[in-house]
CSV table of C-alpha atoms in Angstrom, one decimal:
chain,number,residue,atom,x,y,z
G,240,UNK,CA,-34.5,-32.8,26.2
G,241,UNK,CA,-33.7,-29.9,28.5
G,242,UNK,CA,-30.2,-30.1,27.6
G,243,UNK,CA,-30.8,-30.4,24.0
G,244,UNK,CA,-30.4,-26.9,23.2
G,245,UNK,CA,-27.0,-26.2,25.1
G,246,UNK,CA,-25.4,-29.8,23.7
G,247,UNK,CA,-26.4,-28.4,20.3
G,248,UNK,CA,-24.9,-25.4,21.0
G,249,UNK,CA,-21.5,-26.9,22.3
G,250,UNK,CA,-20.9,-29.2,19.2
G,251,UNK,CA,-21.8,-26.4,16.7
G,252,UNK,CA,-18.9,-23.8,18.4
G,253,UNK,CA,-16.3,-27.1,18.8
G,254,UNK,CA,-17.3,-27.6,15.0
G,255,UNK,CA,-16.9,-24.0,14.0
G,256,UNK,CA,-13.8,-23.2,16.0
G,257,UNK,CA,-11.6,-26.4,15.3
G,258,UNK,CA,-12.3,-26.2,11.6
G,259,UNK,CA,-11.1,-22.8,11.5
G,260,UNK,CA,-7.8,-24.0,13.9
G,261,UNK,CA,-7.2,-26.8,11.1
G,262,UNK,CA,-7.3,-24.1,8.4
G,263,UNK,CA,-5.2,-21.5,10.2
G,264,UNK,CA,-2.6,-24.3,10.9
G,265,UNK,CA,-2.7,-24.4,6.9
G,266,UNK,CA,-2.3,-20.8,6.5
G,267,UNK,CA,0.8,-21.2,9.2
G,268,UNK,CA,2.2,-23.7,7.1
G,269,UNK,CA,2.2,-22.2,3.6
G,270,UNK,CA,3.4,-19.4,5.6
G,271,UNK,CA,6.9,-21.3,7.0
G,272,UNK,CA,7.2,-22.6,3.1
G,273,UNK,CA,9.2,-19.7,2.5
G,274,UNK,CA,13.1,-19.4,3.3
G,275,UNK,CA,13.8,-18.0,6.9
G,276,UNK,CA,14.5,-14.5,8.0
G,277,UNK,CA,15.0,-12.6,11.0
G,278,UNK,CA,12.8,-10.1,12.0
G,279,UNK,CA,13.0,-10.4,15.8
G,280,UNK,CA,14.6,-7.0,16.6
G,281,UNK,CA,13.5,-3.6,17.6
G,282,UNK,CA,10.7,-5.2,19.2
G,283,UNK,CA,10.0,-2.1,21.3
G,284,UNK,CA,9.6,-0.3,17.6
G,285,UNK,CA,7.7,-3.2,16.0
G,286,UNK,CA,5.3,-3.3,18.9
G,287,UNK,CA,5.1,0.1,18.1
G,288,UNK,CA,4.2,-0.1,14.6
G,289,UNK,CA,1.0,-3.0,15.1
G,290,UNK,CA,-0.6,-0.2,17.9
G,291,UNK,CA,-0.4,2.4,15.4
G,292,UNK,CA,-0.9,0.6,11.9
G,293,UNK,CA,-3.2,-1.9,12.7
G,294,UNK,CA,-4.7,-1.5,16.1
G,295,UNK,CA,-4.8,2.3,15.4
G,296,UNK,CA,-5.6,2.4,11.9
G,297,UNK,CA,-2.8,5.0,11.3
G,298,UNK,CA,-2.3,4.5,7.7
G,299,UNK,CA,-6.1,4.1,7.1
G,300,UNK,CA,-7.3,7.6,7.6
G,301,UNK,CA,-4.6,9.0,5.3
G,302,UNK,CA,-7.9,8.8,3.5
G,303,UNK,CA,-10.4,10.2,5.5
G,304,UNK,CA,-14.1,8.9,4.0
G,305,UNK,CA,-12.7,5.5,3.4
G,306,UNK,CA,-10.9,5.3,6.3
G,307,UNK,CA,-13.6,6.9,9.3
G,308,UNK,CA,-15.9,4.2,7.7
G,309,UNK,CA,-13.2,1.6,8.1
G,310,UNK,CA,-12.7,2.6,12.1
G,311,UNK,CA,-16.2,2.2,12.3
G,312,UNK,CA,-16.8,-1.1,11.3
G,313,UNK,CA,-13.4,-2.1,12.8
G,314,UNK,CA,-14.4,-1.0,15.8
G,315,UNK,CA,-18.0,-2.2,15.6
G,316,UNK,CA,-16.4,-6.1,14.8
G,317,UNK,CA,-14.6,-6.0,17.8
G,318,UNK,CA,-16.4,-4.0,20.3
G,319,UNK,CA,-19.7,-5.6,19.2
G,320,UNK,CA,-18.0,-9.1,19.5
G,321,UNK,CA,-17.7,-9.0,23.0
G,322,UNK,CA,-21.5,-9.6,23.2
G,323,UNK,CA,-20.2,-13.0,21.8
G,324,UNK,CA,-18.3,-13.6,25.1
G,325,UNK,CA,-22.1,-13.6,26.9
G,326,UNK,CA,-23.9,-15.7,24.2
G,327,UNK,CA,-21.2,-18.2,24.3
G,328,UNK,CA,-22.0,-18.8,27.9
G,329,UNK,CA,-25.5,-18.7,27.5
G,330,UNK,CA,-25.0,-21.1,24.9
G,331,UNK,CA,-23.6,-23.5,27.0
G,332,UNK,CA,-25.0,-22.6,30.5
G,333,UNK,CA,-28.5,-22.1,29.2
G,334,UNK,CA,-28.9,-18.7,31.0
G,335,UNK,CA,-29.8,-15.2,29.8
G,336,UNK,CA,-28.0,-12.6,29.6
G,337,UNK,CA,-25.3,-13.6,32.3
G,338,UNK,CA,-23.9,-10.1,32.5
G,339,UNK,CA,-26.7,-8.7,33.4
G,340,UNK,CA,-25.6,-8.1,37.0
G,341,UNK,CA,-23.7,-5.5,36.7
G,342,UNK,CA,-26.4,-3.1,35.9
G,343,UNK,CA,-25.6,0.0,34.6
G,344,UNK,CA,-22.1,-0.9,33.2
G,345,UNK,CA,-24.1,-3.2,31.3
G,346,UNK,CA,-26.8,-0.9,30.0
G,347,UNK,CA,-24.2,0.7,28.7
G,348,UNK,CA,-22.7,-1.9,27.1
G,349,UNK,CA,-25.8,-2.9,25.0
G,350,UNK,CA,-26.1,0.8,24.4
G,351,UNK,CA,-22.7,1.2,22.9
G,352,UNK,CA,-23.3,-2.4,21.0
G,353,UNK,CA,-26.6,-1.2,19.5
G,354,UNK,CA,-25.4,2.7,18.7
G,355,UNK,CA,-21.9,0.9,16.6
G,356,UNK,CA,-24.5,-1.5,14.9
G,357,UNK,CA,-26.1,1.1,13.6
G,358,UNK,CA,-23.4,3.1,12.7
G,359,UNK,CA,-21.7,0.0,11.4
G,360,UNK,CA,-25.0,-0.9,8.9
G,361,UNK,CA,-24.5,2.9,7.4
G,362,UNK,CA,-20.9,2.4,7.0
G,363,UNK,CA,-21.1,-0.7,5.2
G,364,UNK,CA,-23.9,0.6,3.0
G,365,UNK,CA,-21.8,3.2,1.4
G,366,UNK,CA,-18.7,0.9,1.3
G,367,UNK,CA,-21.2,-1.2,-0.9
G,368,UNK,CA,-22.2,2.3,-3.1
G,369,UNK,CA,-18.3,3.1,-3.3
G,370,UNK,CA,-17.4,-0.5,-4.2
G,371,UNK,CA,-20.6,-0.8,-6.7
G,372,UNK,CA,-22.0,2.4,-8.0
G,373,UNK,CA,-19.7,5.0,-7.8
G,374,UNK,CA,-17.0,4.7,-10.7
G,375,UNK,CA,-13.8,4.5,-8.4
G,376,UNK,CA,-11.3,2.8,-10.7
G,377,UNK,CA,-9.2,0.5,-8.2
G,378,UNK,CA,-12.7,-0.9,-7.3
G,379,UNK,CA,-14.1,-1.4,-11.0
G,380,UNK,CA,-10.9,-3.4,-12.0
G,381,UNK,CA,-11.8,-5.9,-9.7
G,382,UNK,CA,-13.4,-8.8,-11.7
G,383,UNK,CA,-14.9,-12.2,-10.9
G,384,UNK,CA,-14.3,-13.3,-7.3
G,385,UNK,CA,-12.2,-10.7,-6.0
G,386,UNK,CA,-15.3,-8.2,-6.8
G,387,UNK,CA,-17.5,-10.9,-5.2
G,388,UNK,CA,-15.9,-11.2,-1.6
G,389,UNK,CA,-16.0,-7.7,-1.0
G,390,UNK,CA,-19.3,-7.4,-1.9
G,391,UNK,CA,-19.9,-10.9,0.2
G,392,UNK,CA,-18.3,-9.5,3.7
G,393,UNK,CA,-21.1,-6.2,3.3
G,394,UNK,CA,-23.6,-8.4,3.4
G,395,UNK,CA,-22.2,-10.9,5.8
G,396,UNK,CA,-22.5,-7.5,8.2
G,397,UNK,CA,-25.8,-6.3,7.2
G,398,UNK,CA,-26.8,-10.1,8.3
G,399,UNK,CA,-25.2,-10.3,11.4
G,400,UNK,CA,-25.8,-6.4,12.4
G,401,UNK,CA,-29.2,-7.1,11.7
G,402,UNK,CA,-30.1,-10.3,13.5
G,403,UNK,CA,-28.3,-8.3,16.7
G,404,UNK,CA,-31.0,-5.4,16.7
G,405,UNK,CA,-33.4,-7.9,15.6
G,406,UNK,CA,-32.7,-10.4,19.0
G,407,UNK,CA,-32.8,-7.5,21.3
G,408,UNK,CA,-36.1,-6.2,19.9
G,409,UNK,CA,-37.7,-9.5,21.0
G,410,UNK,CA,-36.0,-9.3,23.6
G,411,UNK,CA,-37.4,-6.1,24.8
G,412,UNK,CA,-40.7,-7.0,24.4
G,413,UNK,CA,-40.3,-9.9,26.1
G,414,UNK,CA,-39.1,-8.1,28.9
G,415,UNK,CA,-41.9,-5.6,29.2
G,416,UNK,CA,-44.6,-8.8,29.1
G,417,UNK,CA,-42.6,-10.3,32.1
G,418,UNK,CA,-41.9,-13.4,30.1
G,419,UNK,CA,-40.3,-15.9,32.3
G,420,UNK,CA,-36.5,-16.1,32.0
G,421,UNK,CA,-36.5,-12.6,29.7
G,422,UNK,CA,-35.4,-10.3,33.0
G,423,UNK,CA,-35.0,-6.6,32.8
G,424,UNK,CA,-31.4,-5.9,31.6
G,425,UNK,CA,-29.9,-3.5,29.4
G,426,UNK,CA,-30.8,-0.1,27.5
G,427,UNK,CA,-31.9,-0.5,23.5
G,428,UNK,CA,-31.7,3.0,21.9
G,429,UNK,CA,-31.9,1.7,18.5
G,430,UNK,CA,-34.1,-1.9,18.6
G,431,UNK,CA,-37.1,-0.1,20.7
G,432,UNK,CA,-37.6,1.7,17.4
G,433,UNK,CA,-37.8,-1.9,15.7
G,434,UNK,CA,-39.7,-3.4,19.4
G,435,UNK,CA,-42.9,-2.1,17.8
G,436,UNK,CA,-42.9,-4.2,14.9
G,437,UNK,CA,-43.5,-7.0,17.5
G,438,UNK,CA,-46.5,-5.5,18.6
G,439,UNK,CA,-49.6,-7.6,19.0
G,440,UNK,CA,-47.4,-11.1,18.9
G,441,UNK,CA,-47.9,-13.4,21.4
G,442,UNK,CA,-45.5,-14.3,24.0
G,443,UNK,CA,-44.3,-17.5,22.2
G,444,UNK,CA,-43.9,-15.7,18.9
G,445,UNK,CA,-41.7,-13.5,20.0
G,446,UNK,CA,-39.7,-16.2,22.1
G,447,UNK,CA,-39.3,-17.8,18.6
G,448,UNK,CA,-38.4,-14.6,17.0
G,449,UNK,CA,-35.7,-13.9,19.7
G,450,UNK,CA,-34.0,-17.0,19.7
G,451,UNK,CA,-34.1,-17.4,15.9
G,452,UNK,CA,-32.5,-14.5,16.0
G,453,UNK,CA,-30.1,-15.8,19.0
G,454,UNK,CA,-29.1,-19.0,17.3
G,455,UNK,CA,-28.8,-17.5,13.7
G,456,UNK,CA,-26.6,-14.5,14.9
G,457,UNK,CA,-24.2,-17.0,16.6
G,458,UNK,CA,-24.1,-19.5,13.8
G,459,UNK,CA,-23.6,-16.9,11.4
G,460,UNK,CA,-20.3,-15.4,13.4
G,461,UNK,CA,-18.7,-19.3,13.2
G,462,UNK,CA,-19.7,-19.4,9.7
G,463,UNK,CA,-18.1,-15.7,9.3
G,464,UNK,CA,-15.1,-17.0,11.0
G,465,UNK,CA,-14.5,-19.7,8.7
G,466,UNK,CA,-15.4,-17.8,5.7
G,467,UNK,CA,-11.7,-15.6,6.3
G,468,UNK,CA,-9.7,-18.5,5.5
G,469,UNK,CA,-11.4,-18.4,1.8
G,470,UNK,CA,-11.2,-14.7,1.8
G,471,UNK,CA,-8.8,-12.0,1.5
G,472,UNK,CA,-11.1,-10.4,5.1
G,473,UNK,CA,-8.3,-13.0,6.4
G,474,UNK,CA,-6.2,-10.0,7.3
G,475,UNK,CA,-8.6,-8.4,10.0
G,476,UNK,CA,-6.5,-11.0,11.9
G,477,UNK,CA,-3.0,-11.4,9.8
G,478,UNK,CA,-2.7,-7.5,10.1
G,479,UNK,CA,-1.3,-7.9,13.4
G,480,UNK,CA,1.4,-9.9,13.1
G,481,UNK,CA,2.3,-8.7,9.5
G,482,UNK,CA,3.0,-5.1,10.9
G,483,UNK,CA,4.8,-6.2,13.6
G,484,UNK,CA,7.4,-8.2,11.0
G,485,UNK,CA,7.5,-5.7,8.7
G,486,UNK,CA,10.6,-4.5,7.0
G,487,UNK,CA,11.7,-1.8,9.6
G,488,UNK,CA,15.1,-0.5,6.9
G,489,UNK,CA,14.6,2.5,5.2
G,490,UNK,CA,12.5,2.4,2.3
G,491,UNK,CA,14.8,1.6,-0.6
G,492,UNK,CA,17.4,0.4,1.1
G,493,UNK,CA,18.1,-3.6,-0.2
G,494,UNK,CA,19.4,-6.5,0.8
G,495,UNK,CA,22.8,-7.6,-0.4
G,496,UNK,CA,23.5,-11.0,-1.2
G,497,UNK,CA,26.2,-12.5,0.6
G,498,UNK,CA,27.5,-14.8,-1.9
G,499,UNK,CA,28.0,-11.3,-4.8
G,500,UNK,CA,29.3,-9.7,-1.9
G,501,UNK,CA,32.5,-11.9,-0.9
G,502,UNK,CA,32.8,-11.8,-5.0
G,503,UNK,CA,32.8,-8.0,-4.6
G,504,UNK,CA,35.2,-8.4,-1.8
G,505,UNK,CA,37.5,-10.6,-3.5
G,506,UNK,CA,37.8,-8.7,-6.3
G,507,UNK,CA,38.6,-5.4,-4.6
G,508,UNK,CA,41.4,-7.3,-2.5
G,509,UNK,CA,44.8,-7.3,-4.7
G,510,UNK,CA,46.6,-10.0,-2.0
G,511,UNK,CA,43.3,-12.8,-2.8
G,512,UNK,CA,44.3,-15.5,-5.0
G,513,UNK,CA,41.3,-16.0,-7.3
G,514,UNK,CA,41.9,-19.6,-7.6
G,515,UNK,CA,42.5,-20.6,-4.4
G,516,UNK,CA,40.2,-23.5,-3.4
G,517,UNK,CA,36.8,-22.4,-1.8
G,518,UNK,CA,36.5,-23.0,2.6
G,519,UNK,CA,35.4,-26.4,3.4
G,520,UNK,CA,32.3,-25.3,4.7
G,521,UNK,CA,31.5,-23.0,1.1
G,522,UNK,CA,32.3,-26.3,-1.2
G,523,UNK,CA,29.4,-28.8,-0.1
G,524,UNK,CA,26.1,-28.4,-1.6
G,525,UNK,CA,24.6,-26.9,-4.4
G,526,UNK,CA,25.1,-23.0,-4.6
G,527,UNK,CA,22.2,-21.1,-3.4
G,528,UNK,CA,20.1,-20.0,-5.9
G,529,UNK,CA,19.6,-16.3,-6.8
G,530,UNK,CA,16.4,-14.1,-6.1
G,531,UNK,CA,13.3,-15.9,-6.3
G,532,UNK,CA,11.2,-17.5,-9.6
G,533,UNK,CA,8.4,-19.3,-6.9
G,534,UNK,CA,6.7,-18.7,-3.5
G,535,UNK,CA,9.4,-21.3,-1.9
G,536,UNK,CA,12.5,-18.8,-2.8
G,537,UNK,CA,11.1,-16.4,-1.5
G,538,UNK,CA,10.9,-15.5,2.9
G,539,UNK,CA,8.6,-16.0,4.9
G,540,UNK,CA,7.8,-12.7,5.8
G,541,UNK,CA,6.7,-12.1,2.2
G,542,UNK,CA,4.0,-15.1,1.7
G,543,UNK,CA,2.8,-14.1,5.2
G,544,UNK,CA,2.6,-10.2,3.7
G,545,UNK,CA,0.5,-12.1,0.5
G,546,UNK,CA,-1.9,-13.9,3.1
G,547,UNK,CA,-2.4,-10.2,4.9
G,548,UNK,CA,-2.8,-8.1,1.2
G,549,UNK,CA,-6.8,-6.7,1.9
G,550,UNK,CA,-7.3,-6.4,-2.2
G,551,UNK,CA,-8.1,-2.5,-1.4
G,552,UNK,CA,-5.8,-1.2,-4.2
G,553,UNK,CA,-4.0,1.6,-2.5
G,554,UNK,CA,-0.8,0.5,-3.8
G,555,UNK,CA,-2.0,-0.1,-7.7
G,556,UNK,CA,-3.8,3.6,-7.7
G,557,UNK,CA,-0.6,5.4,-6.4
G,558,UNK,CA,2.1,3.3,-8.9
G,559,UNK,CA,3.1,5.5,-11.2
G,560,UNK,CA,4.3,2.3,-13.7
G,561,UNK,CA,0.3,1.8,-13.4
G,562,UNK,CA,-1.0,5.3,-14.0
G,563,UNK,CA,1.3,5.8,-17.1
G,564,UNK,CA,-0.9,2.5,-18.9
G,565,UNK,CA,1.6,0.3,-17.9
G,566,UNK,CA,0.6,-3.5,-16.9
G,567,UNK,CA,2.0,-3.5,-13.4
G,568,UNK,CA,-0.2,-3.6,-10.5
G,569,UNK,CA,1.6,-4.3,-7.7
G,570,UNK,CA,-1.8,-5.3,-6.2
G,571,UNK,CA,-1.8,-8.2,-8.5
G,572,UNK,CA,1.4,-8.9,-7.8
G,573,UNK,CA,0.4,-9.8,-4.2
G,574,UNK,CA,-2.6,-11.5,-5.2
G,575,UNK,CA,-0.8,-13.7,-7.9
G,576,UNK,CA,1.8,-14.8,-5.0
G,577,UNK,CA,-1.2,-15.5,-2.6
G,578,UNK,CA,-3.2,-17.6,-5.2
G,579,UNK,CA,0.1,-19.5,-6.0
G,580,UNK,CA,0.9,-20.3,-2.5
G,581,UNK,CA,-2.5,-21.4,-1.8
G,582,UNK,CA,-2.2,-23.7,-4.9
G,583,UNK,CA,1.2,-25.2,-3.8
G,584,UNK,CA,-0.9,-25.5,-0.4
G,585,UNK,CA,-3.1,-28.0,-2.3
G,586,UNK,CA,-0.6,-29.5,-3.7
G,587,UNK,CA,0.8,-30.7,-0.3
G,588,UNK,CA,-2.8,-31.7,1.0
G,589,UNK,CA,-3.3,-33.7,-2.3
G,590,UNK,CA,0.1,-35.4,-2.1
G,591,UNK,CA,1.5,-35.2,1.5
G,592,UNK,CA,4.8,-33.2,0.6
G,593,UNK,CA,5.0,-30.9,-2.8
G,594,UNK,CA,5.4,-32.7,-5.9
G,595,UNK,CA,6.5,-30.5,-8.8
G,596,UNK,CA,3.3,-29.5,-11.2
G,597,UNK,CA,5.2,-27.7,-13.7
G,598,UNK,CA,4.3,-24.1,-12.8
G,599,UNK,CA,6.1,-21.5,-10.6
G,600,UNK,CA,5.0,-18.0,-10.2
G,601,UNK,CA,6.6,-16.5,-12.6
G,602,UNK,CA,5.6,-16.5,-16.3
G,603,UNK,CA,2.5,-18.9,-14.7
G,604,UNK,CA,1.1,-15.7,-12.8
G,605,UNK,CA,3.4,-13.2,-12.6
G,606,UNK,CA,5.3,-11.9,-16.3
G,607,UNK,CA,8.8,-10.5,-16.9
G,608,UNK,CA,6.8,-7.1,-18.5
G,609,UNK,CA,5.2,-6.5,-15.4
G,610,UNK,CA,8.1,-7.2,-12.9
G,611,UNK,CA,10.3,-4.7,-15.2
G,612,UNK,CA,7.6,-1.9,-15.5
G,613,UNK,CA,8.4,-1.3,-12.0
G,614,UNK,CA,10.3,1.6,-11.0
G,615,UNK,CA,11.1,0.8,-7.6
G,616,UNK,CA,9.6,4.2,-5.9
G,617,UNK,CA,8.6,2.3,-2.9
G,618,UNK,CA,5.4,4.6,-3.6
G,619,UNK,CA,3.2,1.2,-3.5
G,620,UNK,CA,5.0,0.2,0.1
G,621,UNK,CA,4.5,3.9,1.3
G,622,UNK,CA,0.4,3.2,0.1
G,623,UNK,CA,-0.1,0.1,2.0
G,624,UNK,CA,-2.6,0.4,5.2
G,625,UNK,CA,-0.7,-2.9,6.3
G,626,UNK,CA,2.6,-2.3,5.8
G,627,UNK,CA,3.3,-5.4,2.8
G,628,UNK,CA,5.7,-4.5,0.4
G,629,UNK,CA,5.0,-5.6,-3.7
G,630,UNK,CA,8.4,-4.5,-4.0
G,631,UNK,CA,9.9,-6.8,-2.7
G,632,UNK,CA,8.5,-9.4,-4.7
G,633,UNK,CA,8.9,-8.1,-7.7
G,634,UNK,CA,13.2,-7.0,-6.6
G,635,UNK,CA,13.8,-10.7,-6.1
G,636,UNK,CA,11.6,-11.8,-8.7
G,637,UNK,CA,14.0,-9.4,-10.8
G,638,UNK,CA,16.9,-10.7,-9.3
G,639,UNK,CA,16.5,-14.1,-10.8
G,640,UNK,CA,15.7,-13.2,-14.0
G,641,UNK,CA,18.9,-11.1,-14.1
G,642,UNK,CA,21.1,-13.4,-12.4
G,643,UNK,CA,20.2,-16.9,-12.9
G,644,UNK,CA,18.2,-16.8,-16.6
G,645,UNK,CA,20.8,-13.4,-18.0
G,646,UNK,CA,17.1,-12.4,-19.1
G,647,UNK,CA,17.4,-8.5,-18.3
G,648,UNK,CA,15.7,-6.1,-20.6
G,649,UNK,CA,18.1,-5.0,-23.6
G,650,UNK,CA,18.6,-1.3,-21.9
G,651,UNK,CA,19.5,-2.8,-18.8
G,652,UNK,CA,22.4,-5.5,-20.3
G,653,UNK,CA,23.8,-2.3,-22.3
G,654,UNK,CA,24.0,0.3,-18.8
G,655,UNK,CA,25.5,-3.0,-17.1
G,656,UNK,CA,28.1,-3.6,-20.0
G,657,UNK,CA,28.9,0.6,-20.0
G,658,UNK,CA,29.3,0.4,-16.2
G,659,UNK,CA,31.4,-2.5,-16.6
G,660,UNK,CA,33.8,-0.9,-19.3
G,661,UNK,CA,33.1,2.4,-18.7
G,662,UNK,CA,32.9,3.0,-15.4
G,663,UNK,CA,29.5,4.7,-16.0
G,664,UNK,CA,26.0,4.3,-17.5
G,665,UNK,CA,26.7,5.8,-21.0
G,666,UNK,CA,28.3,4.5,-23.8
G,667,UNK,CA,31.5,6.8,-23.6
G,668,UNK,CA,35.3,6.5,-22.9
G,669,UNK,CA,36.3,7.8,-19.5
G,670,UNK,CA,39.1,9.5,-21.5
G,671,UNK,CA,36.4,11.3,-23.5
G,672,UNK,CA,33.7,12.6,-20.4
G,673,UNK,CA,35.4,16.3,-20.0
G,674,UNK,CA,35.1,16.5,-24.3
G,675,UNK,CA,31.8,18.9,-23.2
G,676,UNK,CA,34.1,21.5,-21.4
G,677,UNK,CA,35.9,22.0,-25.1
G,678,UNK,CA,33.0,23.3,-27.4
């Protein structure tokens, strides 16, 4: 019985970490559905961009209130979390407070650790005001679960902030009555205002009270840590990785497919022979199909960008397609891509490999109106805190619509056809351009 605590301990953190490693392993391979792309260069630059974008929070401050608040509890997840480090070897060593040895490094420690709970309970306290109250627009659109997980995170902090301060209380007192194992370690300028609640308790009350508090506090981090996978909080991890990959061409600048370009080519060259028979290696196989009408066509580093979108709806409040009433929200657009990858996930876990179920995402989640209200300002890209790109998305999306259904808007098939014939965008002879000059 002795040992009953710290076996307990050990299956609940093998429990807790390897069913979050079986659902990042699906996350990784919805992630490789998509077609391949290269995005191993620059790597001095790309290294560059995860310090500053998501280690430094760069693009988060660009609005101050929401982003100081978002430093603070960014910082308070992972400073704080290195108190896990010494419950986790508690846990399974059955001592107290292992680090205790190194004195005053360690007093300050718990001071830091209690001083960014704090500030870390205030933070998410107005997040919650901002999120609920206050009549911010990209916030209030949020409906059903969306609005739910936000608001589920704030308290899963509150909860886990608060059994902290709550555990060192106890502990505190415990430490003052001499309890046996409870030695003097660390510095509590925050839970010695809450110590005196424990006032009066006897020494086996508060022993309960602190390791309640112990147990829950860990249990509740594993059950936070499997809680991302469900949640769009799964980028405080995907961030990393998905500004290192990001698009590092200048914004605007698109991709050219290879197969319109050696059409382009071959039109422009007056010695090729138009019907000369296609290179052995161009003949086999079907031809590759044109942008992208489900998660599958498009890459990789787009469904891992869908995975990492945070739901924060920078991108939707600075689209100007969106501010003029129309129905794109390139926020959406990110979410629809994630919700239909996860669902082609399923489909895989249901069925061992994908078998068709009649949707795709477009039409299904994402509609021609939105993808064409788009005006391609990169402004939502500029927006992002985590460098994804909506754009993207909807350019390929676009691409298929134009190029494999012939389904572009009626505006669009007349500028093509006056390009075409014209050699410009307006429906008048070439002859006739300079008829202005005349009148």
């Amino acid at each position: 019985m002795q040992y009953l605590p710290n076996i307990l301990f050990v299956i609940a953190l093998v429990a807790g970490i390897g069913y979050f490693i079986k659902n990042i392993r699906k996350v990784i391979r919805n992630i490789r559905l998509g077609k391949d792309i290269d995005r191993s260069d620059n790597k001095g630059e790309r290294f560059k961009n995860m310090a500053m974008i998501a280690l430094g929070q760069s693009k988060m401050v660009r609005r101050p209130i929401a982003g100081i608040l978002h430093v603070v509890v960014y910082l308070g997840f992972i400073i704080i979390n290195l108190e896990v480090l010494e419950i986790i070897i508690d846990g399974i060593f059955g001592t107290h407070r292992i680090f205790a040895f190194m004195g005053g490094f360690y007093d300050f420690l718990i001071t830091s650790f209690e001083i960014l709970a704090l500030l870390v309970l205030v933070s998410v306290v107005i997040f919650w005001i901002r999120r609920n109250v206050i009549n911010i627009r990209r916030f209030k659109t949020l409906k059903g679960w969306p609005k739910n997980d936000g608001n589920i995170i704030l308290y899963f902090e509150v909860v886990l902030m608060t059994l902290f301060l709550t555990m060192n209380a106890a502990d505190l007192q415990l430490q003052e009555l001499g309890a046996d194992h409870y030695i003097k370690a660390g510095s509590y300028p925050v839970s010695q205002f809450i110590a005196p609640l424990f006032n009066g308790m006897s020494e086996g009350s508060l022993i309960l009270i602190e390791r309640g508090a112990w147990w829950l506090h860990i249990l509740g981090i594993l059950v936070f840590l499997n809680y991302l996978y469900f949640s769009k909080h799964l980028h405080i991890l995907l961030a990393f990785p998905n500004t290192y990959y990001g698009d590092l061409k200048p914004q605007g600048e698109f991709d050219n497919l290879e197969a319109v370009t050696k059409e382009v080519q071959l039109m422009m060259d007056p010695s090729a022979d138009p019907f000369a028979a296609p290179a052995e290696d161009e003949s086999e196989g079907e031809p590759e199909k044109f942008g992208a009408s489900d998660v599958m066509d498009l890459n990789w580093a787009q469904l891992l960008n869908a995975y990492t979108c945070t739901e924060c709806g920078r991108c939707t409040s600075e689209c100007p397609a969106n501010q003029t009433g129309k129905i794109l929200s390139p926020r959406k657009i990110m979410m629809d891509t994630r919700d239909r990858l996860k669902e082609v996930g399923d489909n895989i876990d249901k069925n061992g490999s994908f078998v068709d179920d009649g949707k795709q995402l477009l039409n299904d989640y994402i509609t021609p109106e939105e993808l064409w209200a788009c005006t391609s300002c990169n402004a939502c890209v500029e927006a992002c805190p985590v460098s994804i790109s909506p754009l993207s998305i909807i350019m390929d999306m676009r691409r298929y619509l134009v190029m494999e259904q012939s389904a572009a808007p009626s505006d669009l098939n007349n500028m093509m056809s006056n390009i075409e014939n014209n050699g410009a965008p307006w429906p008048f002879n070439q002859m006739d351009r300079l008829n202005w000059s005349n009148e």
